[in-house]
mmCIF file of C-alpha atoms in Angstrom:
data_model
loop_
_atom_site.group_PDB
_atom_site.id
_atom_site.type_symbol
_atom_site.label_atom_id
_atom_site.label_comp_id
_atom_site.label_asym_id
_atom_site.label_seq_id
_atom_site.Cartn_x
_atom_site.Cartn_y
_atom_site.Cartn_z
ATOM 1 C CA MET A 1 -18.031 -9.874 -2.824
ATOM 2 C CA SER A 2 -21.116 -7.725 -3.325
ATOM 3 C CA ALA A 3 -19.440 -4.349 -3.810
ATOM 4 C CA SER A 4 -17.569 -2.342 -6.423
ATOM 5 C CA ILE A 5 -15.313 0.684 -6.562
ATOM 6 C CA VAL A 6 -17.217 3.263 -8.618
ATOM 7 C CA GLY A 7 -15.124 6.418 -8.244
ATOM 8 C CA TRP A 8 -11.706 7.473 -7.011
ATOM 9 C CA ALA A 9 -9.247 10.292 -6.474
ATOM 10 C CA HIS A 10 -5.550 10.579 -5.694
ATOM 11 C CA SER A 11 -3.364 13.512 -4.655
ATOM 12 C CA PRO A 12 0.288 13.730 -5.620
ATOM 13 C CA PHE A 13 2.527 12.066 -3.037
ATOM 14 C CA GLY A 14 5.608 13.864 -1.751
ATOM 15 C CA LYS A 15 6.543 16.885 0.331
ATOM 16 C CA LEU A 16 3.357 18.925 0.032
ATOM 17 C CA GLU A 17 4.218 22.146 1.818
ATOM 18 C CA ASN A 18 0.963 23.929 0.982
ATOM 19 C CA GLU A 19 -1.285 21.116 2.190
ATOM 20 C CA THR A 20 -2.579 20.018 5.593
ATOM 21 C CA VAL A 21 -4.211 16.787 6.713
ATOM 22 C CA GLU A 22 -7.535 18.588 6.451
ATOM 23 C CA SER A 23 -6.942 20.042 2.990
ATOM 24 C CA LEU A 24 -5.767 16.681 1.658
ATOM 25 C CA ILE A 25 -8.843 14.924 3.032
ATOM 26 C CA VAL A 26 -11.205 17.529 1.596
ATOM 27 C CA ARG A 27 -9.490 17.509 -1.787
ATOM 28 C CA VAL A 28 -9.644 13.760 -2.439
ATOM 29 C CA ALA A 29 -13.063 13.270 -0.830
ATOM 30 C CA SER A 30 -14.581 15.944 -3.070
ATOM 31 C CA ASP A 31 -12.836 14.591 -6.162
ATOM 32 C CA ALA A 32 -13.858 10.971 -5.510
ATOM 33 C CA ILE A 33 -17.500 11.953 -5.052
ATOM 34 C CA ALA A 34 -17.389 13.919 -8.302
ATOM 35 C CA ASP A 35 -15.616 11.088 -10.123
ATOM 36 C CA ALA A 36 -18.348 8.649 -9.079
ATOM 37 C CA GLY A 37 -21.005 11.056 -10.335
ATOM 38 C CA ILE A 38 -22.984 10.995 -7.103
ATOM 39 C CA ALA A 39 -24.248 13.751 -4.846
ATOM 40 C CA PRO A 40 -22.444 14.130 -1.495
ATOM 41 C CA GLY A 41 -25.742 13.532 0.276
ATOM 42 C CA ASP A 42 -25.942 10.073 -1.342
ATOM 43 C CA VAL A 43 -23.002 8.851 0.774
ATOM 44 C CA ASP A 44 -24.282 6.586 3.554
ATOM 45 C CA GLU A 45 -21.079 6.109 5.542
ATOM 46 C CA ILE A 46 -17.546 7.500 5.763
ATOM 47 C CA VAL A 47 -14.384 5.613 6.725
ATOM 48 C CA LEU A 48 -11.072 7.439 7.182
ATOM 49 C CA GLY A 49 -7.698 5.712 7.339
ATOM 50 C CA HIS A 50 -5.192 7.836 9.291
ATOM 51 C CA PHE A 51 -2.250 6.314 11.179
ATOM 52 C CA ASN A 52 -0.947 9.549 12.736
ATOM 53 C CA ALA A 53 1.093 8.129 15.702
ATOM 54 C CA GLY A 54 2.306 11.666 16.349
ATOM 55 C CA PHE A 55 2.702 12.965 12.778
ATOM 56 C CA SER A 56 -0.241 15.349 13.028
ATOM 57 C CA PRO A 57 -1.163 17.512 16.037
ATOM 58 C CA GLN A 58 -4.794 17.220 14.933
ATOM 59 C CA ASP A 59 -6.111 13.872 16.063
ATOM 60 C CA PHE A 60 -9.779 12.730 15.980
ATOM 61 C CA THR A 61 -9.764 13.309 12.221
ATOM 62 C CA ALA A 62 -12.773 11.267 11.033
ATOM 63 C CA ALA A 63 -15.081 14.296 11.150
ATOM 64 C CA LEU A 64 -12.724 16.339 8.958
ATOM 65 C CA VAL A 65 -14.131 14.474 5.946
ATOM 66 C CA LEU A 66 -17.375 16.387 6.512
ATOM 67 C CA GLN A 67 -15.520 19.570 5.549
ATOM 68 C CA ALA A 68 -15.718 18.395 1.925
ATOM 69 C CA ASP A 69 -19.418 19.236 1.692
ATOM 70 C CA PRO A 70 -22.175 20.334 4.095
ATOM 71 C CA ALA A 71 -24.340 17.446 2.865
ATOM 72 C CA LEU A 72 -21.975 15.031 4.636
ATOM 73 C CA ARG A 73 -22.977 16.439 8.013
ATOM 74 C CA PHE A 74 -24.500 13.829 10.340
ATOM 75 C CA LYS A 75 -23.305 10.911 8.194
ATOM 76 C CA PRO A 76 -21.701 8.076 10.208
ATOM 77 C CA ALA A 77 -17.938 8.584 10.109
ATOM 78 C CA VAL A 78 -15.182 6.581 11.743
ATOM 79 C CA ARG A 79 -11.387 6.549 11.672
ATOM 80 C CA VAL A 80 -9.576 3.202 11.492
ATOM 81 C CA GLU A 81 -5.897 2.430 12.040
ATOM 82 C CA ASN A 82 -3.762 -0.670 11.548
ATOM 83 C CA ALA A 83 -0.207 0.660 11.135
ATOM 84 C CA CYS A 84 1.025 0.716 7.528
ATOM 85 C CA ALA A 85 -2.072 -1.238 6.434
ATOM 86 C CA THR A 86 -4.387 1.499 7.698
ATOM 87 C CA GLY A 87 -5.623 2.364 4.191
ATOM 88 C CA SER A 88 -6.647 -1.193 3.388
ATOM 89 C CA ALA A 89 -8.226 -1.519 6.830
ATOM 90 C CA ALA A 90 -10.413 1.465 5.872
ATOM 91 C CA VAL A 91 -11.365 -0.082 2.518
ATOM 92 C CA HIS A 92 -12.218 -3.424 4.106
ATOM 93 C CA GLN A 93 -14.271 -1.677 6.808
ATOM 94 C CA GLY A 94 -16.275 0.066 4.091
ATOM 95 C CA LEU A 95 -16.856 -3.243 2.341
ATOM 96 C CA LYS A 96 -18.145 -4.750 5.579
ATOM 97 C CA ALA A 97 -20.678 -1.942 5.947
ATOM 98 C CA ILE A 98 -22.018 -2.726 2.480
ATOM 99 C CA ALA A 99 -21.988 -6.496 3.067
ATOM 100 C CA ALA A 100 -23.964 -5.973 6.279
ATOM 101 C CA GLY A 101 -26.579 -3.961 4.420
ATOM 102 C CA ALA A 102 -25.819 -0.906 6.544
ATOM 103 C CA ALA A 103 -24.747 1.213 3.584
ATOM 104 C CA ARG A 104 -25.300 1.476 -0.155
ATOM 105 C CA LEU A 105 -22.503 3.985 -0.864
ATOM 106 C CA VAL A 106 -19.383 4.369 1.292
ATOM 107 C CA LEU A 107 -16.720 7.060 1.010
ATOM 108 C CA VAL A 108 -13.269 5.774 2.000
ATOM 109 C CA VAL A 109 -10.374 8.204 2.475
ATOM 110 C CA GLY A 110 -6.742 7.551 3.411
ATOM 111 C CA VAL A 111 -4.384 10.333 4.458
ATOM 112 C CA GLU A 112 -1.046 11.088 6.082
ATOM 113 C CA GLN A 113 1.216 14.098 6.423
ATOM 114 C CA MET A 114 4.707 13.063 7.487
ATOM 115 C CA THR A 115 7.217 15.528 6.067
ATOM 116 C CA ARG A 116 6.596 18.311 8.584
ATOM 117 C CA THR A 117 7.893 16.039 11.338
ATOM 118 C CA PRO A 118 11.633 16.199 12.204
ATOM 119 C CA GLY A 119 13.658 13.183 11.058
ATOM 120 C CA PRO A 120 14.356 11.612 14.471
ATOM 121 C CA GLU A 121 10.685 11.954 15.402
ATOM 122 C CA ILE A 122 9.634 10.284 12.141
ATOM 123 C CA GLY A 123 11.761 7.310 13.140
ATOM 124 C CA ARG A 124 10.193 7.148 16.593
ATOM 125 C CA ASN A 125 6.683 7.409 15.179
ATOM 126 C CA LEU A 126 7.240 4.617 12.671
ATOM 127 C CA LEU A 127 8.861 2.391 15.264
ATOM 128 C CA LYS A 128 5.524 2.384 17.084
ATOM 129 C CA ALA A 129 4.406 -0.114 14.429
ATOM 130 C CA SER A 130 6.816 -2.644 15.953
ATOM 131 C CA TYR A 131 6.874 -4.395 19.347
ATOM 132 C CA LEU A 132 8.598 -1.805 21.498
ATOM 133 C CA LEU A 133 9.492 -4.231 24.290
ATOM 134 C CA GLU A 134 11.758 -6.040 21.810
ATOM 135 C CA ASP A 135 12.472 -3.462 19.102
ATOM 136 C CA GLY A 136 12.167 -0.118 20.866
ATOM 137 C CA ASP A 137 15.925 0.490 20.929
ATOM 138 C CA THR A 138 16.600 -0.639 17.353
ATOM 139 C CA PRO A 139 19.123 1.673 15.654
ATOM 140 C CA ALA A 140 17.690 3.361 12.529
ATOM 141 C CA GLY A 141 14.143 2.810 13.778
ATOM 142 C CA PHE A 142 11.733 0.818 11.600
ATOM 143 C CA ALA A 143 14.348 0.596 8.850
ATOM 144 C CA GLY A 144 16.526 -1.115 11.445
ATOM 145 C CA VAL A 145 13.838 -3.751 12.005
ATOM 146 C CA PHE A 146 13.807 -4.590 8.289
ATOM 147 C CA GLY A 147 17.597 -4.335 8.210
ATOM 148 C CA LYS A 148 17.671 -7.177 10.742
ATOM 149 C CA ILE A 149 15.218 -9.157 8.614
ATOM 150 C CA ALA A 150 17.455 -8.650 5.569
ATOM 151 C CA GLU A 151 20.524 -9.768 7.534
ATOM 152 C CA GLN A 152 18.760 -12.949 8.647
ATOM 153 C CA TYR A 153 17.562 -13.633 5.102
ATOM 154 C CA PHE A 154 21.084 -13.166 3.725
ATOM 155 C CA GLN A 155 22.489 -15.488 6.376
ATOM 156 C CA ARG A 156 20.034 -18.226 5.450
ATOM 157 C CA TYR A 157 19.827 -17.816 1.675
ATOM 158 C CA GLY A 158 22.959 -15.916 0.685
ATOM 159 C CA ASP A 159 23.644 -12.307 -0.228
ATOM 160 C CA GLN A 160 20.647 -10.952 -2.136
ATOM 161 C CA SER A 161 21.949 -7.428 -2.757
ATOM 162 C CA ASP A 162 21.683 -7.880 -6.521
ATOM 163 C CA ALA A 163 18.008 -8.863 -6.277
ATOM 164 C CA LEU A 164 17.176 -5.996 -3.929
ATOM 165 C CA ALA A 165 18.788 -3.508 -6.319
ATOM 166 C CA MET A 166 16.790 -5.025 -9.206
ATOM 167 C CA ILE A 167 13.553 -4.571 -7.246
ATOM 168 C CA ALA A 168 14.408 -0.949 -6.469
ATOM 169 C CA ALA A 169 15.381 -0.235 -10.074
ATOM 170 C CA LYS A 170 12.221 -1.916 -11.408
ATOM 171 C CA ASN A 171 9.937 0.110 -9.179
ATOM 172 C CA HIS A 172 11.677 3.403 -9.886
ATOM 173 C CA LYS A 173 11.454 2.712 -13.617
ATOM 174 C CA ASN A 174 7.729 1.973 -13.295
ATOM 175 C CA GLY A 175 7.163 5.120 -11.256
ATOM 176 C CA VAL A 176 8.305 7.398 -14.070
ATOM 177 C CA ALA A 177 4.891 7.011 -15.731
ATOM 178 C CA ASN A 178 2.928 7.636 -12.519
ATOM 179 C CA PRO A 179 2.031 11.337 -12.211
ATOM 180 C CA TYR A 180 1.149 10.849 -8.528
ATOM 181 C CA ALA A 181 4.553 9.391 -7.598
ATOM 182 C CA GLN A 182 6.934 11.252 -5.339
ATOM 183 C CA MET A 183 10.063 10.192 -7.254
ATOM 184 C CA ARG A 184 9.575 9.922 -11.017
ATOM 185 C CA LYS A 185 13.146 9.037 -11.887
ATOM 186 C CA ASP A 186 14.592 5.887 -13.429
ATOM 187 C CA LEU A 187 17.598 5.402 -11.141
ATOM 188 C CA GLY A 188 18.866 2.282 -12.885
ATOM 189 C CA TYR A 189 20.301 -0.910 -11.462
ATOM 190 C CA ASP A 190 23.889 0.313 -11.100
ATOM 191 C CA TYR A 191 22.875 3.268 -8.941
ATOM 192 C CA CYS A 192 20.615 1.129 -6.737
ATOM 193 C CA ARG A 193 23.294 -1.557 -6.371
ATOM 194 C CA SER A 194 26.172 0.765 -5.478
ATOM 195 C CA GLU A 195 26.795 2.274 -2.062
ATOM 196 C CA GLY A 196 27.841 5.908 -2.138
ATOM 197 C CA GLU A 197 27.351 9.356 -0.702
ATOM 198 C CA LYS A 198 23.871 9.636 -2.229
ATOM 199 C CA ASN A 199 23.003 5.996 -1.578
ATOM 200 C CA PRO A 200 24.502 5.099 1.807
ATOM 201 C CA PHE A 201 23.739 2.049 3.898
ATOM 202 C CA VAL A 202 20.831 2.830 6.218
ATOM 203 C CA ALA A 203 20.356 -0.369 8.207
ATOM 204 C CA GLY A 204 22.212 -3.650 7.794
ATOM 205 C CA PRO A 205 22.453 -4.417 4.060
ATOM 206 C CA LEU A 206 19.686 -1.959 3.183
ATOM 207 C CA LYS A 207 20.732 1.201 1.357
ATOM 208 C CA ARG A 208 18.701 4.348 0.873
ATOM 209 C CA THR A 209 17.342 2.995 -2.424
ATOM 210 C CA ASP A 210 16.005 -0.028 -0.514
ATOM 211 C CA CYS A 211 13.728 2.145 1.630
ATOM 212 C CA SER A 212 10.379 3.738 0.780
ATOM 213 C CA LEU A 213 9.976 7.495 0.939
ATOM 214 C CA VAL A 214 8.606 9.664 3.735
ATOM 215 C CA SER A 215 5.557 11.305 2.161
ATOM 216 C CA ASP A 216 2.455 13.422 2.426
ATOM 217 C CA GLY A 217 -0.623 12.456 0.449
ATOM 218 C CA ALA A 218 -4.164 11.190 0.275
ATOM 219 C CA ALA A 219 -6.395 8.955 -1.812
ATOM 220 C CA ALA A 220 -10.110 8.245 -1.764
ATOM 221 C CA LEU A 221 -12.655 5.931 -3.358
ATOM 222 C CA ILE A 222 -16.382 5.319 -3.429
ATOM 223 C CA LEU A 223 -17.715 1.826 -2.735
ATOM 224 C CA ALA A 224 -21.160 0.806 -3.956
ATOM 225 C CA ASP A 225 -23.293 -2.264 -3.481
ATOM 226 C CA ALA A 226 -23.835 -4.498 -6.504
ATOM 227 C CA GLU A 227 -27.241 -3.110 -7.450
ATOM 228 C CA THR A 228 -26.093 0.504 -7.265
ATOM 229 C CA ALA A 229 -22.856 -0.239 -9.127
ATOM 230 C CA ARG A 230 -24.789 -1.518 -12.140
ATOM 231 C CA SER A 231 -26.136 1.980 -12.753
ATOM 232 C CA MET A 232 -22.786 3.767 -12.395
ATOM 233 C CA ARG A 233 -20.628 5.128 -15.196
ATOM 234 C CA LYS A 234 -17.773 2.798 -14.223
ATOM 235 C CA ALA A 235 -17.268 0.008 -11.709
ATOM 236 C CA VAL A 236 -14.474 -2.304 -10.603
ATOM 237 C CA THR A 237 -15.677 -5.277 -8.589
ATOM 238 C CA VAL A 238 -14.010 -6.361 -5.371
ATOM 239 C CA ARG A 239 -14.045 -10.078 -6.039
ATOM 240 C CA ALA A 240 -12.514 -11.174 -2.738
ATOM 241 C CA THR A 241 -10.709 -9.873 0.331
ATOM 242 C CA ALA A 242 -8.854 -11.360 3.270
ATOM 243 C CA HIS A 243 -7.235 -10.038 6.433
ATOM 244 C CA ALA A 244 -4.860 -12.071 8.591
ATOM 245 C CA GLN A 245 -3.418 -10.531 11.769
ATOM 246 C CA ASP A 246 -0.231 -12.089 13.157
ATOM 247 C CA PHE A 247 1.688 -11.744 16.420
ATOM 248 C CA LEU A 248 3.368 -8.378 16.948
ATOM 249 C CA PRO A 249 6.641 -9.688 18.525
ATOM 250 C CA LEU A 250 9.070 -11.029 15.939
ATOM 251 C CA SER A 251 10.202 -13.563 18.542
ATOM 252 C CA LYS A 252 6.868 -15.394 18.294
ATOM 253 C CA ARG A 253 7.135 -16.222 14.580
ATOM 254 C CA ASN A 254 9.459 -17.017 11.688
ATOM 255 C CA ILE A 255 9.914 -13.544 10.278
ATOM 256 C CA LEU A 256 11.536 -14.813 7.075
ATOM 257 C CA GLU A 257 8.300 -16.449 5.969
ATOM 258 C CA PHE A 258 5.737 -13.632 6.311
ATOM 259 C CA GLU A 259 3.224 -16.275 7.337
ATOM 260 C CA GLY A 260 0.355 -13.807 7.730
ATOM 261 C CA CYS A 261 0.933 -12.674 4.146
ATOM 262 C CA SER A 262 0.722 -16.298 2.966
ATOM 263 C CA VAL A 263 -2.477 -16.910 4.921
ATOM 264 C CA ALA A 264 -4.140 -13.750 3.600
ATOM 265 C CA TRP A 265 -3.203 -14.547 -0.004
ATOM 266 C CA GLY A 266 -4.407 -18.137 0.371
ATOM 267 C CA ARG A 267 -7.754 -17.061 1.787
ATOM 268 C CA ALA A 268 -8.338 -14.358 -0.822
ATOM 269 C CA LEU A 269 -7.454 -16.563 -3.793
ATOM 270 C CA GLU A 270 -9.695 -19.351 -2.494
ATOM 271 C CA ARG A 271 -12.589 -16.944 -1.954
ATOM 272 C CA ALA A 272 -12.107 -15.534 -5.448
ATOM 273 C CA GLY A 273 -11.948 -19.003 -6.973
ATOM 274 C CA VAL A 274 -8.695 -18.226 -8.780
ATOM 275 C CA THR A 275 -4.987 -18.958 -8.539
ATOM 276 C CA LEU A 276 -2.040 -16.587 -8.466
ATOM 277 C CA ALA A 277 -1.407 -17.483 -12.122
ATOM 278 C CA ASP A 278 -4.800 -15.980 -13.034
ATOM 279 C CA LEU A 279 -3.769 -12.494 -11.866
ATOM 280 C CA SER A 280 -2.737 -9.906 -14.450
ATOM 281 C CA PHE A 281 -0.684 -7.851 -11.986
ATOM 282 C CA VAL A 282 -0.088 -7.226 -8.278
ATOM 283 C CA GLU A 283 0.434 -4.092 -6.212
ATOM 284 C CA THR A 284 2.430 -5.226 -3.179
ATOM 285 C CA HIS A 285 3.817 -3.549 -0.069
ATOM 286 C CA ASP A 286 7.449 -2.696 -0.832
ATOM 287 C CA CYS A 287 8.124 -0.540 2.230
ATOM 288 C CA PHE A 288 11.629 -2.002 1.890
ATOM 289 C CA THR A 289 12.953 -4.043 -1.017
ATOM 290 C CA ILE A 290 13.504 -7.046 1.250
ATOM 291 C CA ALA A 291 9.761 -6.983 1.962
ATOM 292 C CA GLU A 292 8.871 -7.277 -1.728
ATOM 293 C CA LEU A 293 11.388 -10.107 -2.106
ATOM 294 C CA ILE A 294 9.895 -12.115 0.750
ATOM 295 C CA GLU A 295 6.370 -11.314 -0.461
ATOM 296 C CA TYR A 296 7.140 -13.080 -3.766
ATOM 297 C CA GLU A 297 7.644 -16.229 -1.721
ATOM 298 C CA ALA A 298 4.749 -15.647 0.665
ATOM 299 C CA MET A 299 2.230 -15.130 -2.162
ATOM 300 C CA GLY A 300 3.415 -18.355 -3.783
ATOM 301 C CA LEU A 301 5.191 -16.899 -6.806
ATOM 302 C CA THR A 302 8.392 -18.762 -5.872
ATOM 303 C CA ALA A 303 9.537 -21.305 -3.318
ATOM 304 C CA LYS A 304 10.997 -20.095 -0.016
ATOM 305 C CA GLY A 305 14.468 -18.659 -0.449
ATOM 306 C CA GLN A 306 13.973 -18.341 -4.210
ATOM 307 C CA GLY A 307 12.343 -14.906 -4.398
ATOM 308 C CA ALA A 308 15.324 -13.500 -6.266
ATOM 309 C CA CYS A 309 14.437 -15.692 -9.247
ATOM 310 C CA ALA A 310 11.228 -13.727 -9.810
ATOM 311 C CA VAL A 311 13.006 -10.428 -10.360
ATOM 312 C CA LYS A 312 16.205 -11.771 -11.933
ATOM 313 C CA GLU A 313 14.247 -13.707 -14.553
ATOM 314 C CA GLY A 314 11.950 -10.783 -15.315
ATOM 315 C CA TRP A 315 8.732 -12.328 -14.013
ATOM 316 C CA THR A 316 7.756 -9.186 -12.084
ATOM 317 C CA GLN A 317 8.625 -6.665 -14.779
ATOM 318 C CA VAL A 318 5.948 -5.060 -16.922
ATOM 319 C CA GLY A 319 5.546 -7.667 -19.654
ATOM 320 C CA GLY A 320 6.567 -10.482 -17.302
ATOM 321 C CA LYS A 321 4.290 -13.271 -16.141
ATOM 322 C CA LEU A 322 3.169 -11.310 -13.066
ATOM 323 C CA PRO A 323 4.019 -7.586 -13.149
ATOM 324 C CA VAL A 324 4.502 -6.290 -9.604
ATOM 325 C CA ASN A 325 4.145 -2.627 -8.606
ATOM 326 C CA VAL A 326 3.369 -1.210 -12.026
ATOM 327 C CA SER A 327 2.601 2.052 -10.186
ATOM 328 C CA GLY A 328 6.164 2.250 -8.899
ATOM 329 C CA GLY A 329 5.119 0.884 -5.537
ATOM 330 C CA LEU A 330 5.858 2.554 -2.232
ATOM 331 C CA LYS A 331 9.481 2.734 -3.333
ATOM 332 C CA SER A 332 8.811 5.283 -6.069
ATOM 333 C CA LYS A 333 5.299 6.493 -5.288
ATOM 334 C CA GLY A 334 5.990 7.222 -1.602
ATOM 335 C CA HIS A 335 4.456 5.859 1.581
ATOM 336 C CA PRO A 336 2.133 8.275 3.423
ATOM 337 C CA ILE A 337 1.072 5.619 5.911
ATOM 338 C CA GLY A 338 -2.702 6.056 6.129
ATOM 339 C CA ALA A 339 -3.062 6.741 2.410
ATOM 340 C CA THR A 340 -1.031 3.811 1.075
ATOM 341 C CA GLY A 341 -3.670 1.065 1.123
ATOM 342 C CA VAL A 342 -6.335 3.298 -0.414
ATOM 343 C CA SER A 343 -3.824 4.370 -3.059
ATOM 344 C CA MET A 344 -3.116 0.716 -3.917
ATOM 345 C CA HIS A 345 -6.835 0.099 -4.444
ATOM 346 C CA VAL A 346 -7.165 3.251 -6.556
ATOM 347 C CA MET A 347 -4.167 2.337 -8.739
ATOM 348 C CA THR A 348 -5.515 -1.189 -9.227
ATOM 349 C CA ALA A 349 -9.002 0.070 -10.049
ATOM 350 C CA MET A 350 -7.544 2.518 -12.581
ATOM 351 C CA GLN A 351 -5.723 -0.331 -14.335
ATOM 352 C CA LEU A 352 -8.791 -2.554 -14.490
ATOM 353 C CA ALA A 353 -11.003 0.284 -15.730
ATOM 354 C CA GLY A 354 -8.477 1.182 -18.431
ATOM 355 C CA GLU A 355 -7.942 4.594 -16.846
ATOM 356 C CA ALA A 356 -4.346 4.311 -15.649
ATOM 357 C CA PRO A 357 -2.040 7.190 -16.659
ATOM 358 C CA GLU A 358 -0.454 7.050 -20.107
ATOM 359 C CA GLY A 359 2.589 4.801 -20.081
ATOM 360 C CA MET A 360 1.395 2.943 -16.980
ATOM 361 C CA GLN A 361 -1.687 1.234 -18.411
ATOM 362 C CA LEU A 362 -1.367 -2.513 -18.960
ATOM 363 C CA LYS A 363 -3.051 -4.160 -21.945
ATOM 364 C CA ALA A 364 -6.515 -5.457 -20.996
ATOM 365 C CA PRO A 365 -5.796 -6.659 -17.437
ATOM 366 C CA LYS A 366 -8.399 -9.098 -16.104
ATOM 367 C CA LEU A 367 -7.589 -9.469 -12.400
ATOM 368 C CA GLY A 368 -5.517 -7.332 -10.048
ATOM 369 C CA GLY A 369 -4.155 -8.350 -6.651
ATOM 370 C CA ILE A 370 -3.275 -6.050 -3.753
ATOM 371 C CA PHE A 371 -1.182 -6.832 -0.680
ATOM 372 C CA ASN A 372 -0.865 -4.154 2.008
ATOM 373 C CA MET A 373 0.759 -4.900 5.350
ATOM 374 C CA GLY A 374 1.129 -3.182 8.692
ATOM 375 C CA GLY A 375 4.311 -3.611 10.686
ATOM 376 C CA ALA A 376 6.605 -6.470 9.757
ATOM 377 C CA ALA A 377 3.896 -8.708 8.234
ATOM 378 C CA VAL A 378 1.633 -8.222 11.275
ATOM 379 C CA ALA A 379 -1.505 -6.779 9.639
ATOM 380 C CA ASN A 380 -1.918 -8.519 6.288
ATOM 381 C CA TYR A 381 -4.616 -7.424 3.827
ATOM 382 C CA VAL A 382 -5.261 -8.857 0.372
ATOM 383 C CA SER A 383 -7.860 -7.675 -2.147
ATOM 384 C CA ILE A 384 -8.592 -9.153 -5.564
ATOM 385 C CA LEU A 385 -10.298 -6.830 -8.058
ATOM 386 C CA GLU A 386 -11.777 -7.326 -11.532
ATOM 387 C CA PRO A 387 -13.564 -5.170 -14.118
ATOM 388 C CA SER A 388 -17.320 -5.190 -13.592
ATOM 389 C CA ARG A 389 -18.019 -4.991 -17.307
#
């Protein structure tokens, strides 16, 4: 790739009662510009990731980024959306603008405000990321879709409740050190494994601790072309990216294999000229614990049906051979839809620049991988990042 991330910003994730979509956008856009050490007028293009789907009454939000500074007026600005992968879609769109020579500096923002929406409406909004002709009546909404996936996985490979609880516990433990995370609490394996009043079953074998959090939040970053990045205070190179879009109906594919995830990982690793074993860590899309489990297999960390080995044998723990979701993942950090993919890129860039929060920073990481997906492995985005210097 010919671009680097040269500045970033991240709001807290959670129930942000004093924020709006507009205030969140303005906050992180201003902070990312300042972090990069550029003038707002130096930005050539703006890309906003915002899923919405009914969460915000204010649609047509791309121009709200201009509220961050008058110098952004008349800059090209566009909103992109690709379900839960909206944030990565925005990042990749910014990279394309640079690769095409249309921009030297691109401001990318991801945002969502979900917590002001009533619970039943949240479920209906999220279910719009599935194929409504087949899944529109699914009990428990989008969680119900992944509950069905978990049931099918258990039927084929055996009960994986232990592994799912280990994934949840791992990510909650990691999230304690992340000041941006919505839930900074080490819940422990026993709590995540046990069903109870505070951890009831939500859909199929999935309990509350198997599901990511409804969140408000935003993140932003500045992309620069290679020549510009060389003069910046800091830079993290985007070594390779890939995007693989799969069929929306589950009936048209083998949902237990996350084939689009496999294709995207294969393309990105090939373009980067590396293997999975070369990566220092991965931020992956754990909207539900069963998703992270299947993603282990889809990225090639284990054989099909053997994903549980990766967490049971400690491979994905901090200190393991491939730490996964050092940030706490969506499970601990929260999942404000449009912000998630940008957040994953910011967290990865922080690690590679040695600027991750205290207690979260890995020792001299060399390569970071990101997997962000929309729907049930429909929109599949992979990015591979490395320090520029």
